[in-house]
Amino acid sequence: MHFTRSARAGGYIVATTAEGKTVERDSISCAHCQRHVIIPPGPPRDDLFGTCWHCSKFICPPCAGLGTCTPWEKQLERIEARDRMLRSILG
Amino acid sequence: MGYYGSRLTKATSATAVGFGSLEGSTSRRGRLAYFGGGSSTAPADNNIVFEIQRSTTTPTGTAVTPNAFDPADVAATCVVKENLTVQGTNTAGTVILSLPCNQKASVQWYALPGGEIVVPATANTGVHFNTPTAGGTPAITAVIHHIE
């Protein structure tokens, strides 16, 4: 079966079923937490994903509920900066 | 950037303790680009859910040496473990990927460029590979590819 990949996909799943069939699905990555949400077949559903109007990226519903824009890259920088600081203090 | 592959196994899966982990190093971030998992136990109708969840402390397990796809690449700095016996601290609400499958079946996840799961360049921090649902506690065999 031909599978058309979504232009906004961040990944895709290939699963075999117990009956030996192969199923493919796209997954979209949340720009704030990197959670991958698997897109079900059928018409697009608005409840699966939100859009951050600050960074203009797709975000998952829990992140959309926070109402803030903290891209994962920024969170990584904070985690790494905190680690560098702790290592400089603790040696 | 180097591309590395690691095999993760656990003879008896458990719902409370995962079967593998990928942790960053202080020098480089790790990017999970592929996960493929299934059971090596005799076929049976049991349900398995593979989950990838962020963690902030290192688990206890067997160290795995990531295999560089290009022999010219340097050794991986990220830490990979399998057959976990003590779970690290998983951050609540940070299940990044959840893949249900039948014990007879297998499931693979591929990251498209830019969609990789990134772990920070911080020691002991990364992701765990868990089986929060594992009917019959089957043996788990999985393969991960990471970039660093």
mmCIF file with all atom_site columns, N, CA, C and O in Angstrom, chain B residues 49-74:
data_model
loop_
_atom_site.group_PDB
_atom_site.id
_atom_site.type_symbol
_atom_site.label_atom_id
_atom_site.label_alt_id
_atom_site.label_comp_id
_atom_site.label_asym_id
_atom_site.label_entity_id
_atom_site.label_seq_id
_atom_site.pdbx_PDB_ins_code
_atom_site.Cartn_x
_atom_site.Cartn_y
_atom_site.Cartn_z
_atom_site.occupancy
_atom_site.B_iso_or_equiv
_atom_site.pdbx_formal_charge
_atom_site.auth_seq_id
_atom_site.auth_comp_id
_atom_site.auth_asym_id
_atom_site.auth_atom_id
_atom_site.pdbx_PDB_model_num
ATOM 1   N N  . VAL B 1 49 ? 3.469  -2.427 25.739 1.00 0.00 ? 49 VAL B N  1
ATOM 2   C CA . VAL B 1 49 ? 3.542  -1.007 25.391 1.00 0.00 ? 49 VAL B CA 1
ATOM 3   C C  . VAL B 1 49 ? 4.975  -0.554 25.622 1.00 0.00 ? 49 VAL B C  1
ATOM 4   O O  . VAL B 1 49 ? 5.488  -0.662 26.736 1.00 0.00 ? 49 VAL B O  1
ATOM 5   N N  . PHE B 1 50 ? 5.614  -0.096 24.561 1.00 0.00 ? 50 PHE B N  1
ATOM 6   C CA . PHE B 1 50 ? 6.952  0.489  24.683 1.00 0.00 ? 50 PHE B CA 1
ATOM 7   C C  . PHE B 1 50 ? 6.790  1.986  24.908 1.00 0.00 ? 50 PHE B C  1
ATOM 8   O O  . PHE B 1 50 ? 6.039  2.637  24.183 1.00 0.00 ? 50 PHE B O  1
ATOM 9   N N  . GLU B 1 51 ? 7.489  2.491  25.889 1.00 0.00 ? 51 GLU B N  1
ATOM 10  C CA . GLU B 1 51 ? 7.434  3.936  26.158 1.00 0.00 ? 51 GLU B CA 1
ATOM 11  C C  . GLU B 1 51 ? 8.850  4.494  26.253 1.00 0.00 ? 51 GLU B C  1
ATOM 12  O O  . GLU B 1 51 ? 9.745  3.847  26.805 1.00 0.00 ? 51 GLU B O  1
ATOM 13  N N  . ILE B 1 52 ? 9.005  5.690  25.738 1.00 0.00 ? 52 ILE B N  1
ATOM 14  C CA . ILE B 1 52 ? 10.266 6.418  25.899 1.00 0.00 ? 52 ILE B CA 1
ATOM 15  C C  . ILE B 1 52 ? 9.959  7.613  26.786 1.00 0.00 ? 52 ILE B C  1
ATOM 16  O O  . ILE B 1 52 ? 9.086  8.430  26.454 1.00 0.00 ? 52 ILE B O  1
ATOM 17  N N  . GLN B 1 53 ? 10.624 7.669  27.927 1.00 0.00 ? 53 GLN B N  1
ATOM 18  C CA . GLN B 1 53 ? 10.328 8.714  28.915 1.00 0.00 ? 53 GLN B CA 1
ATOM 19  C C  . GLN B 1 53 ? 11.616 9.378  29.391 1.00 0.00 ? 53 GLN B C  1
ATOM 20  O O  . GLN B 1 53 ? 12.641 8.706  29.564 1.00 0.00 ? 53 GLN B O  1
ATOM 21  N N  . ARG B 1 54 ? 11.551 10.661 29.616 1.00 0.00 ? 54 ARG B N  1
ATOM 22  C CA . ARG B 1 54 ? 12.744 11.392 30.062 1.00 0.00 ? 54 ARG B CA 1
ATOM 23  C C  . ARG B 1 54 ? 13.103 11.007 31.494 1.00 0.00 ? 54 ARG B C  1
ATOM 24  O O  . ARG B 1 54 ? 12.233 10.673 32.300 1.00 0.00 ? 54 ARG B O  1
ATOM 25  N N  . SER B 1 55 ? 14.399 11.086 31.789 1.00 0.00 ? 55 SER B N  1
ATOM 26  C CA . SER B 1 55 ? 14.876 10.727 33.124 1.00 0.00 ? 55 SER B CA 1
ATOM 27  C C  . SER B 1 55 ? 15.958 11.715 33.550 1.00 0.00 ? 55 SER B C  1
ATOM 28  O O  . SER B 1 55 ? 16.649 12.305 32.712 1.00 0.00 ? 55 SER B O  1
ATOM 29  N N  . THR B 1 56 ? 16.080 11.877 34.858 1.00 0.00 ? 56 THR B N  1
ATOM 30  C CA . THR B 1 56 ? 17.054 12.835 35.393 1.00 0.00 ? 56 THR B CA 1
ATOM 31  C C  . THR B 1 56 ? 18.126 12.184 36.248 1.00 0.00 ? 56 THR B C  1
ATOM 32  O O  . THR B 1 56 ? 19.043 12.868 36.700 1.00 0.00 ? 56 THR B O  1
ATOM 33  N N  . THR B 1 57 ? 17.999 10.891 36.512 1.00 0.00 ? 57 THR B N  1
ATOM 34  C CA . THR B 1 57 ? 19.073 10.179 37.218 1.00 0.00 ? 57 THR B CA 1
ATOM 35  C C  . THR B 1 57 ? 19.383 8.896  36.463 1.00 0.00 ? 57 THR B C  1
ATOM 36  O O  . THR B 1 57 ? 18.546 8.379  35.726 1.00 0.00 ? 57 THR B O  1
ATOM 37  N N  . THR B 1 58 ? 20.577 8.388  36.680 1.00 0.00 ? 58 THR B N  1
ATOM 38  C CA . THR B 1 58 ? 21.010 7.208  35.934 1.00 0.00 ? 58 THR B CA 1
ATOM 39  C C  . THR B 1 58 ? 20.404 5.933  36.533 1.00 0.00 ? 58 THR B C  1
ATOM 40  O O  . THR B 1 58 ? 20.288 5.814  37.750 1.00 0.00 ? 58 THR B O  1
ATOM 41  N N  . PRO B 1 59 ? 20.013 4.993  35.694 1.00 0.00 ? 59 PRO B N  1
ATOM 42  C CA . PRO B 1 59 ? 19.516 3.719  36.218 1.00 0.00 ? 59 PRO B CA 1
ATOM 43  C C  . PRO B 1 59 ? 20.677 2.755  36.443 1.00 0.00 ? 59 PRO B C  1
ATOM 44  O O  . PRO B 1 59 ? 21.807 3.018  36.027 1.00 0.00 ? 59 PRO B O  1
ATOM 45  N N  . THR B 1 60 ? 20.397 1.635  37.111 1.00 0.00 ? 60 THR B N  1
ATOM 46  C CA . THR B 1 60 ? 21.383 0.560  37.233 1.00 0.00 ? 60 THR B CA 1
ATOM 47  C C  . THR B 1 60 ? 21.071 -0.479 36.162 1.00 0.00 ? 60 THR B C  1
ATOM 48  O O  . THR B 1 60 ? 19.931 -0.902 36.023 1.00 0.00 ? 60 THR B O  1
ATOM 49  N N  . GLY B 1 61 ? 22.069 -0.826 35.389 1.00 0.00 ? 61 GLY B N  1
ATOM 50  C CA . GLY B 1 61 ? 21.862 -1.801 34.322 1.00 0.00 ? 61 GLY B CA 1
ATOM 51  C C  . GLY B 1 61 ? 23.189 -2.208 33.725 1.00 0.00 ? 61 GLY B C  1
ATOM 52  O O  . GLY B 1 61 ? 24.255 -1.840 34.222 1.00 0.00 ? 61 GLY B O  1
ATOM 53  N N  . THR B 1 62 ? 23.126 -2.984 32.660 1.00 0.00 ? 62 THR B N  1
ATOM 54  C CA . THR B 1 62 ? 24.328 -3.459 31.982 1.00 0.00 ? 62 THR B CA 1
ATOM 55  C C  . THR B 1 62 ? 24.724 -2.461 30.906 1.00 0.00 ? 62 THR B C  1
ATOM 56  O O  . THR B 1 62 ? 23.899 -2.100 30.055 1.00 0.00 ? 62 THR B O  1
ATOM 57  N N  . ALA B 1 63 ? 25.974 -2.015 30.959 1.00 0.00 ? 63 ALA B N  1
ATOM 58  C CA . ALA B 1 63 ? 26.437 -1.034 29.972 1.00 0.00 ? 63 ALA B CA 1
ATOM 59  C C  . ALA B 1 63 ? 26.522 -1.674 28.589 1.00 0.00 ? 63 ALA B C  1
ATOM 60  O O  . ALA B 1 63 ? 26.921 -2.825 28.442 1.00 0.00 ? 63 ALA B O  1
ATOM 61  N N  . VAL B 1 64 ? 26.110 -0.908 27.590 1.00 0.00 ? 64 VAL B N  1
ATOM 62  C CA . VAL B 1 64 ? 26.180 -1.349 26.197 1.00 0.00 ? 64 VAL B CA 1
ATOM 63  C C  . VAL B 1 64 ? 27.143 -0.409 25.470 1.00 0.00 ? 64 VAL B C  1
ATOM 64  O O  . VAL B 1 64 ? 27.092 0.801  25.674 1.00 0.00 ? 64 VAL B O  1
ATOM 65  N N  . THR B 1 65 ? 28.013 -0.975 24.659 1.00 0.00 ? 65 THR B N  1
ATOM 66  C CA . THR B 1 65 ? 28.914 -0.133 23.858 1.00 0.00 ? 65 THR B CA 1
ATOM 67  C C  . THR B 1 65 ? 28.239 0.161  22.523 1.00 0.00 ? 65 THR B C  1
ATOM 68  O O  . THR B 1 65 ? 28.059 -0.749 21.711 1.00 0.00 ? 65 THR B O  1
ATOM 69  N N  . PRO B 1 66 ? 27.836 1.417  22.282 1.00 0.00 ? 66 PRO B N  1
ATOM 70  C CA . PRO B 1 66 ? 27.200 1.740  20.998 1.00 0.00 ? 66 PRO B CA 1
ATOM 71  C C  . PRO B 1 66 ? 28.153 1.473  19.842 1.00 0.00 ? 66 PRO B C  1
ATOM 72  O O  . PRO B 1 66 ? 29.343 1.809  19.915 1.00 0.00 ? 66 PRO B O  1
ATOM 73  N N  . ASN B 1 67 ? 27.626 0.856  18.803 1.00 0.00 ? 67 ASN B N  1
ATOM 74  C CA . ASN B 1 67 ? 28.427 0.465  17.655 1.00 0.00 ? 67 ASN B CA 1
ATOM 75  C C  . ASN B 1 67 ? 28.385 1.577  16.599 1.00 0.00 ? 67 ASN B C  1
ATOM 76  O O  . ASN B 1 67 ? 27.319 1.912  16.094 1.00 0.00 ? 67 ASN B O  1
ATOM 77  N N  . ALA B 1 68 ? 29.553 2.138  16.290 1.00 0.00 ? 68 ALA B N  1
ATOM 78  C CA . ALA B 1 68 ? 29.593 3.208  15.285 1.00 0.00 ? 68 ALA B CA 1
ATOM 79  C C  . ALA B 1 68 ? 29.344 2.629  13.900 1.00 0.00 ? 68 ALA B C  1
ATOM 80  O O  . ALA B 1 68 ? 29.968 1.633  13.531 1.00 0.00 ? 68 ALA B O  1
ATOM 81  N N  . PHE B 1 69 ? 28.427 3.233  13.161 1.00 0.00 ? 69 PHE B N  1
ATOM 82  C CA . PHE B 1 69 ? 28.142 2.740  11.813 1.00 0.00 ? 69 PHE B CA 1
ATOM 83  C C  . PHE B 1 69 ? 29.319 2.999  10.884 1.00 0.00 ? 69 PHE B C  1
ATOM 84  O O  . PHE B 1 69 ? 29.579 2.224  9.983  1.00 0.00 ? 69 PHE B O  1
ATOM 85  N N  . ASP B 1 70 ? 29.994 4.107  11.118 1.00 0.00 ? 70 ASP B N  1
ATOM 86  C CA . ASP B 1 70 ? 31.189 4.423  10.340 1.00 0.00 ? 70 ASP B CA 1
ATOM 87  C C  . ASP B 1 70 ? 32.410 4.100  11.210 1.00 0.00 ? 70 ASP B C  1
ATOM 88  O O  . ASP B 1 70 ? 32.612 4.736  12.252 1.00 0.00 ? 70 ASP B O  1
ATOM 89  N N  . PRO B 1 71 ? 33.220 3.128  10.808 1.00 0.00 ? 71 PRO B N  1
ATOM 90  C CA . PRO B 1 71 ? 34.363 2.743  11.660 1.00 0.00 ? 71 PRO B CA 1
ATOM 91  C C  . PRO B 1 71 ? 35.335 3.893  11.907 1.00 0.00 ? 71 PRO B C  1
ATOM 92  O O  . PRO B 1 71 ? 36.135 3.831  12.844 1.00 0.00 ? 71 PRO B O  1
ATOM 93  N N  . ALA B 1 72 ? 35.279 4.932  11.078 1.00 0.00 ? 72 ALA B N  1
ATOM 94  C CA . ALA B 1 72 ? 36.193 6.060  11.260 1.00 0.00 ? 72 ALA B CA 1
ATOM 95  C C  . ALA B 1 72 ? 35.727 7.002  12.363 1.00 0.00 ? 72 ALA B C  1
ATOM 96  O O  . ALA B 1 72 ? 36.474 7.891  12.779 1.00 0.00 ? 72 ALA B O  1
ATOM 97  N N  . ASP B 1 73 ? 34.485 6.836  12.831 1.00 0.00 ? 73 ASP B N  1
ATOM 98  C CA . ASP B 1 73 ? 33.985 7.722  13.881 1.00 0.00 ? 73 ASP B CA 1
ATOM 99  C C  . ASP B 1 73 ? 34.602 7.384  15.237 1.00 0.00 ? 73 ASP B C  1
ATOM 100 O O  . ASP B 1 73 ? 34.968 6.226  15.490 1.00 0.00 ? 73 ASP B O  1
ATOM 101 N N  . VAL B 1 74 ? 34.666 8.391  16.093 1.00 0.00 ? 74 VAL B N  1
ATOM 102 C CA . VAL B 1 74 ? 35.178 8.161  17.452 1.00 0.00 ? 74 VAL B CA 1
ATOM 103 C C  . VAL B 1 74 ? 34.124 7.400  18.254 1.00 0.00 ? 74 VAL B C  1
ATOM 104 O O  . VAL B 1 74 ? 32.965 7.293  17.837 1.00 0.00 ? 74 VAL B O  1
#
